[in-house]
XYZ file of N, CA and C in Angstrom:
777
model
N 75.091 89.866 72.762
C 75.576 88.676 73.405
C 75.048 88.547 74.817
N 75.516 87.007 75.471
C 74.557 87.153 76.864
C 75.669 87.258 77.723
N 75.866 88.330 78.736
C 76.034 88.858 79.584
C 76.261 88.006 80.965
N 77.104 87.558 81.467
C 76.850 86.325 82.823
C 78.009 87.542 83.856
N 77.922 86.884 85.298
C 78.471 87.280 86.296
C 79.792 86.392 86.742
N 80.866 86.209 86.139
C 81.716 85.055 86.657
C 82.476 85.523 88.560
N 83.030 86.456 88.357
C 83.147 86.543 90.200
C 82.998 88.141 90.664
N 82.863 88.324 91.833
C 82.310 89.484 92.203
C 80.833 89.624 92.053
N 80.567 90.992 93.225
C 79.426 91.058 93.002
C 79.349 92.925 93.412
N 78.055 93.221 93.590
C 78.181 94.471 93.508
C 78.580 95.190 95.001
N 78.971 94.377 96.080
C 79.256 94.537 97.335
C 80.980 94.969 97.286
N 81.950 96.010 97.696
C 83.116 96.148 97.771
C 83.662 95.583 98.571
N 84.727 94.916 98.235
C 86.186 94.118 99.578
C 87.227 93.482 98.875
N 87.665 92.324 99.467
C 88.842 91.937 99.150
C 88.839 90.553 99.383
N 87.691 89.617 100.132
C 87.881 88.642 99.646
C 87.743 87.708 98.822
N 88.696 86.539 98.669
C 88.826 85.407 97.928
C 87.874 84.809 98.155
N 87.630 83.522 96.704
C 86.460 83.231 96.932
C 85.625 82.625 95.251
N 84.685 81.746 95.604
C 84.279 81.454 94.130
C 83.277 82.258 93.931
N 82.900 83.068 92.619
C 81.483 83.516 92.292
C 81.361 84.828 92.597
N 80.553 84.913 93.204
C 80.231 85.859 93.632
C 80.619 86.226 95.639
N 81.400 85.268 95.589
C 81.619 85.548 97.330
C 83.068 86.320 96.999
N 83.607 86.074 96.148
C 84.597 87.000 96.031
C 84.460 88.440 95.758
N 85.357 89.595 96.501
C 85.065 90.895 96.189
C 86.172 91.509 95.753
N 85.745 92.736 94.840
C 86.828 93.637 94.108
C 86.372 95.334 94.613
N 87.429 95.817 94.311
C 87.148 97.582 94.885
C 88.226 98.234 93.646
N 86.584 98.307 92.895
C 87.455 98.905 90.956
C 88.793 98.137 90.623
N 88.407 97.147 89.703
C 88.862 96.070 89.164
C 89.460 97.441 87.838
N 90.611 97.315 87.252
C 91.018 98.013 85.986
C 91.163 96.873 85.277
N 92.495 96.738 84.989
C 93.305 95.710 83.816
C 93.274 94.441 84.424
N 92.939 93.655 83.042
C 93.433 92.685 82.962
C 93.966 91.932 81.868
N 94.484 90.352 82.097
C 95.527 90.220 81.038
C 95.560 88.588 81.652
N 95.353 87.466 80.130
C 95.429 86.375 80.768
C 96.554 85.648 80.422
N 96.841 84.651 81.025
C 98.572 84.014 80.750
C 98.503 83.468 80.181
N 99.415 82.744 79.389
C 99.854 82.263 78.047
C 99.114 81.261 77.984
N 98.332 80.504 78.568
C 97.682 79.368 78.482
C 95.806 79.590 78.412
N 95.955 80.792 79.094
C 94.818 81.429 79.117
C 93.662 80.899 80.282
N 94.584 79.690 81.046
C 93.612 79.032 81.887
C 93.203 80.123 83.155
N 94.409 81.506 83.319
C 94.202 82.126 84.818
C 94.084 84.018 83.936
N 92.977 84.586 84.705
C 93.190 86.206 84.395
C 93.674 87.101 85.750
N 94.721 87.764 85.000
C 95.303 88.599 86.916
C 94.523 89.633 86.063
N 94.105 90.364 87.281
C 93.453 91.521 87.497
C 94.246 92.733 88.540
N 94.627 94.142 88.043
C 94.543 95.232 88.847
C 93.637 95.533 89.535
N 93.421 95.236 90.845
C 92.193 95.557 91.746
C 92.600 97.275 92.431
N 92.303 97.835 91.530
C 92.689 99.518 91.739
C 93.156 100.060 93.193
N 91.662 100.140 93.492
C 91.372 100.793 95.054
C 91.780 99.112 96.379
N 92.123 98.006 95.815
C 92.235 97.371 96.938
C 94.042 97.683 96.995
N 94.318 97.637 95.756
C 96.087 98.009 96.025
C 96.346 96.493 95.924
N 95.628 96.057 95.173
C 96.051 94.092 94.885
C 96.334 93.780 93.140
N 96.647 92.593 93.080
C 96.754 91.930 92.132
C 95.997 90.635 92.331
N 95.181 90.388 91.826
C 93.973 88.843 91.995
C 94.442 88.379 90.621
N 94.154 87.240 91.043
C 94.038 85.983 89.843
C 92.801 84.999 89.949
N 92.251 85.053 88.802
C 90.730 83.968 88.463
C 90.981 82.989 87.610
N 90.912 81.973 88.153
C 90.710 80.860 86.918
C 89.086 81.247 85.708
N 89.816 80.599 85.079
C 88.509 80.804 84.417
C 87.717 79.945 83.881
N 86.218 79.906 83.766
C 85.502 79.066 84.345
C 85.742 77.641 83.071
N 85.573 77.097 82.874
C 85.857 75.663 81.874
C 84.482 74.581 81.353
N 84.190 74.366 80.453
C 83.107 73.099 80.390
C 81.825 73.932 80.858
N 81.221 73.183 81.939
C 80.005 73.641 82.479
C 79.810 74.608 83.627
N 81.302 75.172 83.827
C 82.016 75.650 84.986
C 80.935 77.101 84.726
N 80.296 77.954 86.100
C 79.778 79.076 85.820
C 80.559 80.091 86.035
N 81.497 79.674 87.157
C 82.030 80.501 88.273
C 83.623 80.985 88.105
N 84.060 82.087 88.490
C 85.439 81.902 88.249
C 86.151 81.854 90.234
N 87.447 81.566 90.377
C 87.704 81.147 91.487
C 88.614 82.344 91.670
N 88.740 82.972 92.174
C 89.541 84.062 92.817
C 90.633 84.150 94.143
N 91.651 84.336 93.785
C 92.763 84.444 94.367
C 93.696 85.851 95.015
N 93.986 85.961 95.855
C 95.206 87.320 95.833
C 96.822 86.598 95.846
N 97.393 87.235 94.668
C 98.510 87.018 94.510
C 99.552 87.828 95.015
N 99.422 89.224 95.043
C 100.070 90.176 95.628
C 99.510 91.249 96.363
N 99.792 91.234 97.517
C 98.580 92.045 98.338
C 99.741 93.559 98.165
N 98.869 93.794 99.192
C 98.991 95.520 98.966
C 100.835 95.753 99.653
N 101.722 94.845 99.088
C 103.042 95.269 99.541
C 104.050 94.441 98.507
N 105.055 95.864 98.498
C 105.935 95.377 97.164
C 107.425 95.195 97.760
N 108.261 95.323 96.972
C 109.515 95.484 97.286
C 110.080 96.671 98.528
N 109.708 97.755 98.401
C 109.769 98.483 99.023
C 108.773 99.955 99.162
N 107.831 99.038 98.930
C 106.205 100.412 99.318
C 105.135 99.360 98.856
N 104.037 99.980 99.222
C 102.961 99.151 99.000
C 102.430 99.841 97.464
N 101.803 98.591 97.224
C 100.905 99.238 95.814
C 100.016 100.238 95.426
N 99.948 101.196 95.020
C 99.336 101.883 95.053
C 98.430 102.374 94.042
N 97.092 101.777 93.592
C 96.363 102.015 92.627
C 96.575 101.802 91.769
N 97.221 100.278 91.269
C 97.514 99.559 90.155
C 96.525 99.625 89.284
N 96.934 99.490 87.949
C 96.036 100.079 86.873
C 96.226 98.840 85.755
N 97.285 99.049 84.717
C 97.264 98.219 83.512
C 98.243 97.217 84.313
N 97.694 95.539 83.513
C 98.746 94.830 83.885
C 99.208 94.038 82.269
N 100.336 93.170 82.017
C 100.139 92.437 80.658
C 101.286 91.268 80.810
N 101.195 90.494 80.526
C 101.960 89.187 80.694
C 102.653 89.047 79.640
N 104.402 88.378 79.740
C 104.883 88.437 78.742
C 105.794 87.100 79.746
N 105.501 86.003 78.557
C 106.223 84.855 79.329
C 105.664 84.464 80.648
N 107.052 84.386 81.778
C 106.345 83.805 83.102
C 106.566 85.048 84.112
N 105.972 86.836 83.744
C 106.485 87.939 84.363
C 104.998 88.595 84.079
N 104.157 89.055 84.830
C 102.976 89.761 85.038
C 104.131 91.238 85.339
N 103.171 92.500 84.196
C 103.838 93.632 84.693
C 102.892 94.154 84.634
N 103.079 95.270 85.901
C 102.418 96.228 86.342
C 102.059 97.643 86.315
N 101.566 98.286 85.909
C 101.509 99.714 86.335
C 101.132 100.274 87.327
N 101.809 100.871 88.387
C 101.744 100.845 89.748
C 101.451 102.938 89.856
N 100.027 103.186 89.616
C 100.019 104.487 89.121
C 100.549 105.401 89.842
N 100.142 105.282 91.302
C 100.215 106.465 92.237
C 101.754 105.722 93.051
N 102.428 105.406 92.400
C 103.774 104.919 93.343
C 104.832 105.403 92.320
N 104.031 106.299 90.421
C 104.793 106.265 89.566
C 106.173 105.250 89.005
N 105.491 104.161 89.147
C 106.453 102.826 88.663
C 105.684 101.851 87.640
N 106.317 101.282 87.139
C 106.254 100.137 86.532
C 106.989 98.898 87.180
N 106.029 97.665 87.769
C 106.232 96.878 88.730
C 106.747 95.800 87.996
N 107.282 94.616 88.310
C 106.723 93.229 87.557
C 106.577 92.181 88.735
N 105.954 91.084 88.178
C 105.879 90.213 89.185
C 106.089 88.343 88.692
N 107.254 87.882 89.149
C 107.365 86.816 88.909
C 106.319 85.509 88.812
N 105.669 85.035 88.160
C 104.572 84.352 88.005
C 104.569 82.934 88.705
N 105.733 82.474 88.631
C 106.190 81.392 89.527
C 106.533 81.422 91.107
N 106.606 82.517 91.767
C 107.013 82.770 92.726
C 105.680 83.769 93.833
N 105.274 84.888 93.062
C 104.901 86.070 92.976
C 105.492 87.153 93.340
N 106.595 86.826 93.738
C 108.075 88.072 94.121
C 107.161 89.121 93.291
N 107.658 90.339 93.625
C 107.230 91.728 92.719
C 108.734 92.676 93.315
N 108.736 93.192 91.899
C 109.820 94.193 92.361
C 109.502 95.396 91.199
N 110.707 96.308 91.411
C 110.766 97.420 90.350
C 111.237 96.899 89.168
N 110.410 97.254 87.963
C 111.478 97.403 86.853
C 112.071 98.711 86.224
N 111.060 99.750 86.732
C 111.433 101.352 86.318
C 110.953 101.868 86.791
N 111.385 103.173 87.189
C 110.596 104.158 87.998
C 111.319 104.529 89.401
N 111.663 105.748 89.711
C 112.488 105.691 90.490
C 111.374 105.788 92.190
N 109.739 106.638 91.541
C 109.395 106.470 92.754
C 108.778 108.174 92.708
N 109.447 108.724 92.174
C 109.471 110.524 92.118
C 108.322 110.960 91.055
N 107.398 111.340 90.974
C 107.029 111.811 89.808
C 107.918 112.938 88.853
N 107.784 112.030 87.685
C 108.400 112.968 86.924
C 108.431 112.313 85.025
N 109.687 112.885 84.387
C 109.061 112.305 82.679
C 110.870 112.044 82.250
N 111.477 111.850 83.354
C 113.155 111.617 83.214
C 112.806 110.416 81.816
N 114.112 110.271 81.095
C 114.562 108.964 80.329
C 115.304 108.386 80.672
N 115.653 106.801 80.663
C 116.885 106.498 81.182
C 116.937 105.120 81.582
N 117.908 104.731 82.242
C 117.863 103.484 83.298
C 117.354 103.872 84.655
N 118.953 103.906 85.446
C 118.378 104.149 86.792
C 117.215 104.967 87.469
N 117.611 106.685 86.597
C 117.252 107.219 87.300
C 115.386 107.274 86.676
N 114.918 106.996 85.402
C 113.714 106.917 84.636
C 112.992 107.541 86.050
N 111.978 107.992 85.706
C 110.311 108.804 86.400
C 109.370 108.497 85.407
N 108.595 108.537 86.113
C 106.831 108.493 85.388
C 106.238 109.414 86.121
N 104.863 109.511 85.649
C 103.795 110.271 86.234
C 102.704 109.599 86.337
N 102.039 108.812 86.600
C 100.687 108.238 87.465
C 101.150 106.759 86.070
N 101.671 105.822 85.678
C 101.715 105.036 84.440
C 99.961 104.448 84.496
N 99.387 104.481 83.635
C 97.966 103.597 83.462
C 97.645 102.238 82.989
N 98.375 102.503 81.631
C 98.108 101.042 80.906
C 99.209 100.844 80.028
N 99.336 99.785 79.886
C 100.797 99.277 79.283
C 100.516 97.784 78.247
N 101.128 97.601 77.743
C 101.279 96.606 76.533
C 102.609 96.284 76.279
N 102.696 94.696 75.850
C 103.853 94.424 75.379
C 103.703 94.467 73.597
N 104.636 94.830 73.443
C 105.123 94.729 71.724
C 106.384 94.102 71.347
N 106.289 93.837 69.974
C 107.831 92.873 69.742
C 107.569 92.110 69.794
N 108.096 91.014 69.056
C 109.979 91.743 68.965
C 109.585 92.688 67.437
N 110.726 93.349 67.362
C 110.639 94.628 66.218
C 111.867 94.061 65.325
N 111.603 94.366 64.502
C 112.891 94.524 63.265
C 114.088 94.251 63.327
N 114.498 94.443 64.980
C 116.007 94.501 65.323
C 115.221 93.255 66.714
N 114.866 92.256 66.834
C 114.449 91.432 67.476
C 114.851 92.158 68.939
N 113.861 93.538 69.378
C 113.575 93.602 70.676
C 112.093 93.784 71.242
N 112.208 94.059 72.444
C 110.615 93.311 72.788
C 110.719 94.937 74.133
N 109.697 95.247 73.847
C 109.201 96.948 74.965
C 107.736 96.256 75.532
N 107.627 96.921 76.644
C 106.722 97.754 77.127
C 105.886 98.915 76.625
N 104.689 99.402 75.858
C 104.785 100.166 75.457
C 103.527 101.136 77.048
N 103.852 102.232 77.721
C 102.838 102.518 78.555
C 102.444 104.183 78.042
N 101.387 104.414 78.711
C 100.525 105.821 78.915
C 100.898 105.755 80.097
N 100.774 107.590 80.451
C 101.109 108.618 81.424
C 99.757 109.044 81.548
N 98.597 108.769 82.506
C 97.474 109.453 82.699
C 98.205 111.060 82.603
N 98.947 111.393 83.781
C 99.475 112.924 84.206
C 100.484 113.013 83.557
N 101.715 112.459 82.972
C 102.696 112.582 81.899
C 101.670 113.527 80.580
N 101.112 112.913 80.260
C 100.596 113.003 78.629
C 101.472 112.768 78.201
N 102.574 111.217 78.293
C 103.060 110.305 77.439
C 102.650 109.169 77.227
N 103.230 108.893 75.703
C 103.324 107.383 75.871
C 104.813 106.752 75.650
N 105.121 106.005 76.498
C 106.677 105.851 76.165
C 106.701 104.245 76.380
N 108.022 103.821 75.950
C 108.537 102.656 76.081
C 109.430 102.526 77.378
N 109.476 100.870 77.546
C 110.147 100.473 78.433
C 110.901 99.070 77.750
N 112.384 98.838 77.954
C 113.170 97.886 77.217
C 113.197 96.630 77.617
N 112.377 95.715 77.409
C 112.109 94.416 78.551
C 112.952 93.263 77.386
N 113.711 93.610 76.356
C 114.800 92.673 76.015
C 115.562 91.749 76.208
N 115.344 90.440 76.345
C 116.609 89.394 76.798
C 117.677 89.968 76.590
N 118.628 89.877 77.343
C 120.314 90.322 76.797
C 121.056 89.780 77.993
N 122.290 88.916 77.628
C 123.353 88.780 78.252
C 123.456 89.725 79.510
N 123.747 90.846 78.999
C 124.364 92.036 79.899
C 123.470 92.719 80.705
N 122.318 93.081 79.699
C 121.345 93.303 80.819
C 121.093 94.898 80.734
N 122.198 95.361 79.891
C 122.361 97.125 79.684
C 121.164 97.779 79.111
N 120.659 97.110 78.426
C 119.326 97.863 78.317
C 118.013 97.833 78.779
N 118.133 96.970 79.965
C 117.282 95.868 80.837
C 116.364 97.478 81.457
N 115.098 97.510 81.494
C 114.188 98.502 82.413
C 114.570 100.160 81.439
N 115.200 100.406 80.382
C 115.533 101.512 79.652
C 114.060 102.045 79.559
N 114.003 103.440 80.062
C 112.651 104.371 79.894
C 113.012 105.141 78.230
N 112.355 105.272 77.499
C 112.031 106.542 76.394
C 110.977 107.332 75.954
N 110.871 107.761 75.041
C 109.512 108.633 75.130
C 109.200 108.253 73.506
N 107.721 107.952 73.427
C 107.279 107.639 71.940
C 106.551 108.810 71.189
N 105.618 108.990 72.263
C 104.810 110.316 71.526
C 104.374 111.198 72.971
N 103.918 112.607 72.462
C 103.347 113.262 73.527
C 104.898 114.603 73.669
N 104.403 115.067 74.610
C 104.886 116.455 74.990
C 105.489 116.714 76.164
N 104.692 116.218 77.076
C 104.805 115.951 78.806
C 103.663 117.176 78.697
N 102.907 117.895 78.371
C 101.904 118.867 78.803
C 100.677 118.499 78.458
N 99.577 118.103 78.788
C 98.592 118.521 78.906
C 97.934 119.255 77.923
N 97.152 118.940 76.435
C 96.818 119.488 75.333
C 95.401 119.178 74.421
N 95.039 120.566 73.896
C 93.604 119.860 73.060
C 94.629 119.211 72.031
N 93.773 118.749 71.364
C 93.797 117.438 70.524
C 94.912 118.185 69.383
N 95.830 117.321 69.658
C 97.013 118.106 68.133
C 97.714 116.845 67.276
N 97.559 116.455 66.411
C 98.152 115.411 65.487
C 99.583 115.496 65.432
N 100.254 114.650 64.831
C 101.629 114.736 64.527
C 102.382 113.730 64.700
N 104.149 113.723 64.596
C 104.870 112.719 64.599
C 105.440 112.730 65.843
N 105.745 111.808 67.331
C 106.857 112.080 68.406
C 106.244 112.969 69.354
N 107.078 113.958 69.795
C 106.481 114.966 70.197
C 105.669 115.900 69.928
N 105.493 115.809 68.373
C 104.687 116.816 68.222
C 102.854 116.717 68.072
N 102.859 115.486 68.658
C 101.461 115.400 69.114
C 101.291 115.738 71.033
N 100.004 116.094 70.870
C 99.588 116.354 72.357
C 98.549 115.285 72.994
N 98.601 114.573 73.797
C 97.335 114.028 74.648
C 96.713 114.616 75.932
N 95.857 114.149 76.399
C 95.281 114.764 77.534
C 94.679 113.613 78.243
N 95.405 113.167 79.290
C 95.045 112.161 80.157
C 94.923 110.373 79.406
N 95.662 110.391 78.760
C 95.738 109.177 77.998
C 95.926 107.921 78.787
N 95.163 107.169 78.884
C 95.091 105.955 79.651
C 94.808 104.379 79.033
N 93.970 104.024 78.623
C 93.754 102.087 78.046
C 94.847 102.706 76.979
N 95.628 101.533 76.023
C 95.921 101.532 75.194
C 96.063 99.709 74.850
N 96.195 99.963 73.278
C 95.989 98.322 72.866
C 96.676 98.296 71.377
N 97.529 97.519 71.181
C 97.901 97.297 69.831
C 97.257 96.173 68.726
N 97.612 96.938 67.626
C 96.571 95.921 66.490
C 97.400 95.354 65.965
N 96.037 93.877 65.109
C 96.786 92.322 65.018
C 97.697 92.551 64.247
N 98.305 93.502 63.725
C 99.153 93.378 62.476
C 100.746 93.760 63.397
N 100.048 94.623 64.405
C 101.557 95.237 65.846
C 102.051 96.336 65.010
N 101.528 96.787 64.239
C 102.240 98.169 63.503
C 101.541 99.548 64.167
N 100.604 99.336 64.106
C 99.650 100.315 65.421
C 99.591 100.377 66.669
N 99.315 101.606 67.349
C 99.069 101.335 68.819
C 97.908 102.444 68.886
N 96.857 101.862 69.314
C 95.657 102.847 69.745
C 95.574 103.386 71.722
N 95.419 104.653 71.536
C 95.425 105.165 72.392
C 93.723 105.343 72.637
N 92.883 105.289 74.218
C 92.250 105.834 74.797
C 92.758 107.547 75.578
N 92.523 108.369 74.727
C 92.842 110.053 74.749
C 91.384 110.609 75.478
N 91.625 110.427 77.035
C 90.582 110.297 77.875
C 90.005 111.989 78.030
N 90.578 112.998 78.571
C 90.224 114.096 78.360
C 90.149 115.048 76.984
N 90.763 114.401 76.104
C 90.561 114.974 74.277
C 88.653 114.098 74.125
N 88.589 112.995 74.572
C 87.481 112.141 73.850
C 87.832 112.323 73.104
N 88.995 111.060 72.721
C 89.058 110.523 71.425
C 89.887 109.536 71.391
N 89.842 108.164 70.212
C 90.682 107.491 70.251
C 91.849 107.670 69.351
N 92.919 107.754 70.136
C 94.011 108.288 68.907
C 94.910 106.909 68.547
N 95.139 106.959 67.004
C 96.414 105.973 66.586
C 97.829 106.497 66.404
N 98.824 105.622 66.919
C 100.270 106.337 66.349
C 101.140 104.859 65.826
N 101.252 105.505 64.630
C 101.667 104.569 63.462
C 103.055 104.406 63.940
N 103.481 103.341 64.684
C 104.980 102.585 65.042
C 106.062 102.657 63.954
N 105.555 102.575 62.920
C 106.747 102.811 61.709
C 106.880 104.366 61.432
N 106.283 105.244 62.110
C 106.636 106.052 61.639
C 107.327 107.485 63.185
N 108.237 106.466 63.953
C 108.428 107.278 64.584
C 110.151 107.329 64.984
N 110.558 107.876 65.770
C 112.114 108.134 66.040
C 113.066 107.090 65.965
N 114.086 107.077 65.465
C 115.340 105.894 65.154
C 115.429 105.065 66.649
N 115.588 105.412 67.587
C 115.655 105.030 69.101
C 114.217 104.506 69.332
N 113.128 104.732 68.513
C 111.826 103.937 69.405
C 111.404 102.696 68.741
N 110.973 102.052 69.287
C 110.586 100.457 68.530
C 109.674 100.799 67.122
N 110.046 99.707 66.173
C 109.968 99.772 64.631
C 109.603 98.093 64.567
N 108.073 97.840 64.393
C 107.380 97.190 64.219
C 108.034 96.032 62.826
N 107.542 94.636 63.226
C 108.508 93.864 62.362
C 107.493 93.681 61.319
N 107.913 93.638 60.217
C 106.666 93.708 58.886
C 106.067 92.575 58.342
N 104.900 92.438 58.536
C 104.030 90.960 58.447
C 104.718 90.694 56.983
N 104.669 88.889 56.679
C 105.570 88.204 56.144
C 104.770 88.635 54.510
N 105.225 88.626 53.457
C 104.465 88.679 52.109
C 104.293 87.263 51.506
N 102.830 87.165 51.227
C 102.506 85.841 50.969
C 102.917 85.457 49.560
N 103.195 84.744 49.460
C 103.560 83.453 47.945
C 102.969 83.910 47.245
N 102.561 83.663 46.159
C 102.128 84.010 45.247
C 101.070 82.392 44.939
N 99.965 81.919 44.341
C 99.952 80.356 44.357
C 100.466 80.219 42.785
N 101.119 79.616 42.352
C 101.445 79.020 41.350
C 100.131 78.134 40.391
N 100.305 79.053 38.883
C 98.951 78.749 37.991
C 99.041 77.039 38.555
N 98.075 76.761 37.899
C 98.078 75.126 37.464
C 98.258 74.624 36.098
N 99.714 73.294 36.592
C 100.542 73.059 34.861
C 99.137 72.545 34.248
N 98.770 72.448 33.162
C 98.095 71.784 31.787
C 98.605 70.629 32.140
N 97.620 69.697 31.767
C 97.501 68.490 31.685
C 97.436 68.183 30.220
N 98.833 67.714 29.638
C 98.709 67.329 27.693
C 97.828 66.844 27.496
N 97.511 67.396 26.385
C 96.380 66.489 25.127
C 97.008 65.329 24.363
N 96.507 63.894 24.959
C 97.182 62.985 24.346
C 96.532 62.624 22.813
N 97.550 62.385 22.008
C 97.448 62.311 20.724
C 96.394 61.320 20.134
N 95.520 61.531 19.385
C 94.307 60.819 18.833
C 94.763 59.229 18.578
N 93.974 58.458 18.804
C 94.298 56.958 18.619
C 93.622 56.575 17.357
């Protein structure tokens, strides 16, 4: 395929800008909004969040924006990595601040949704920890109509969920768990939950069917799958694509009687 330059160029910075006058300093994730007209980008090393239109018609160029500069709720960003849009809420993986961010799309407010801040592999509400989070995905709704976060632990060697559920109450609102992995650091070991190992696990992406989730298993080199239906009562359980009809023969058309 042919290859074009929509913004940036090979010069490092931070400003806005069409084309190529705009600059990035290691661009990671990105993820475009429901309309698909804008892509936010993790600008790693600037400690930003940018947004590009994207280019349209005869358009070459994309237009570049900063939406959230290098300051959050209460610390600055720190080497944002995966981002993924769900509705009108850009979320973040905020690696080296060990959080998971979000950011209001209408506003650009950013706050916490998990993570207390501490490195660590806690479960929970309040008190939840991570270890460097990388890349994240939304999944859902599942079987029991809820909707996760699913992220990688570069330094965890997890992959766990996060409970981003509508609810009244709100009780399970930011809930950390653990899907697969160990919390250690491992050559390559298969299995169900915990009893697989990763080693620096970072991109991850789910397939069109949402029953899969493929892992980038960065220090194993390898891409690993973990089959969603087949894991702990407490972790999300993939909703099962619909079974098609059957088509119905075609009735005979009578043989009308000889004249």
């Amino acid at each position: 395929g042919v290859v074009s330059t929509v913004a940036g160029s090979e010069a490092t910075g931070s400003s806005n800008g069409v084309g190529t006058s705009a600059k990035f300093n290691k661009p990671m994730g990105l993820a475009f909004d429901a309309d698909g007209a804008n892509v936010y980008i993790a600008d790693k090393d600037n400690g930003m969040i940018r947004k590009m239109t994207v280019p349209q018609g005869d358009e070459s160029w994309g237009t570049v924006s900063t939406v959230v500069n290098a300051e959050g709720d209460d610390d600055v960003l720190k080497k944002p990595t995966g981002v993924a849009v769900y509705q009108t809420t850009l979320f973040v993986c905020d690696k080296d601040n060990h959080r998971v961010r979000k950011v209001d799309l209408a506003s650009f407010a950013i706050s916490t949704l998990a993570g207390t801040g501490e490195e660590g592999y806690a479960v929970g509400t309040s008190g939840a920890t991570f270890a460097k989070p990388f890349g994240l995905v939304v999944y859902g709704p599942d079987t029991s109509g809820n909707r996760f976060l699913l992220v990688s632990g570069e330094k965890s060697d997890l992959i766990r969920y996060v409970d981003i559920t509508d609810s009244s109450d709100g009780a399970n609102y930011g809930k950390v768990g653990n899907l697969a992995g160990t919390a250690e650091a491992g050559d390559l070991l298969d299995g169900t939950g915990s009893a697989a190992k990763f080693n620096k696990p970072q991109q991850i992406a789910i397939s069109p069917s949402g029953g899969e989730l493929y892992v980038a298993d960065k220090d194993n080199g390898c891409i690993r799958q973990i089959d969603l239906c087949a894991v702990a009562d407490s972790t999300p359980s993939p909703t099962p694509p619909p079974t098609p009809s059957p088509t119905p023969p075609p009735t005979p058309s009578p043989t009308p009687p000889p004249t």
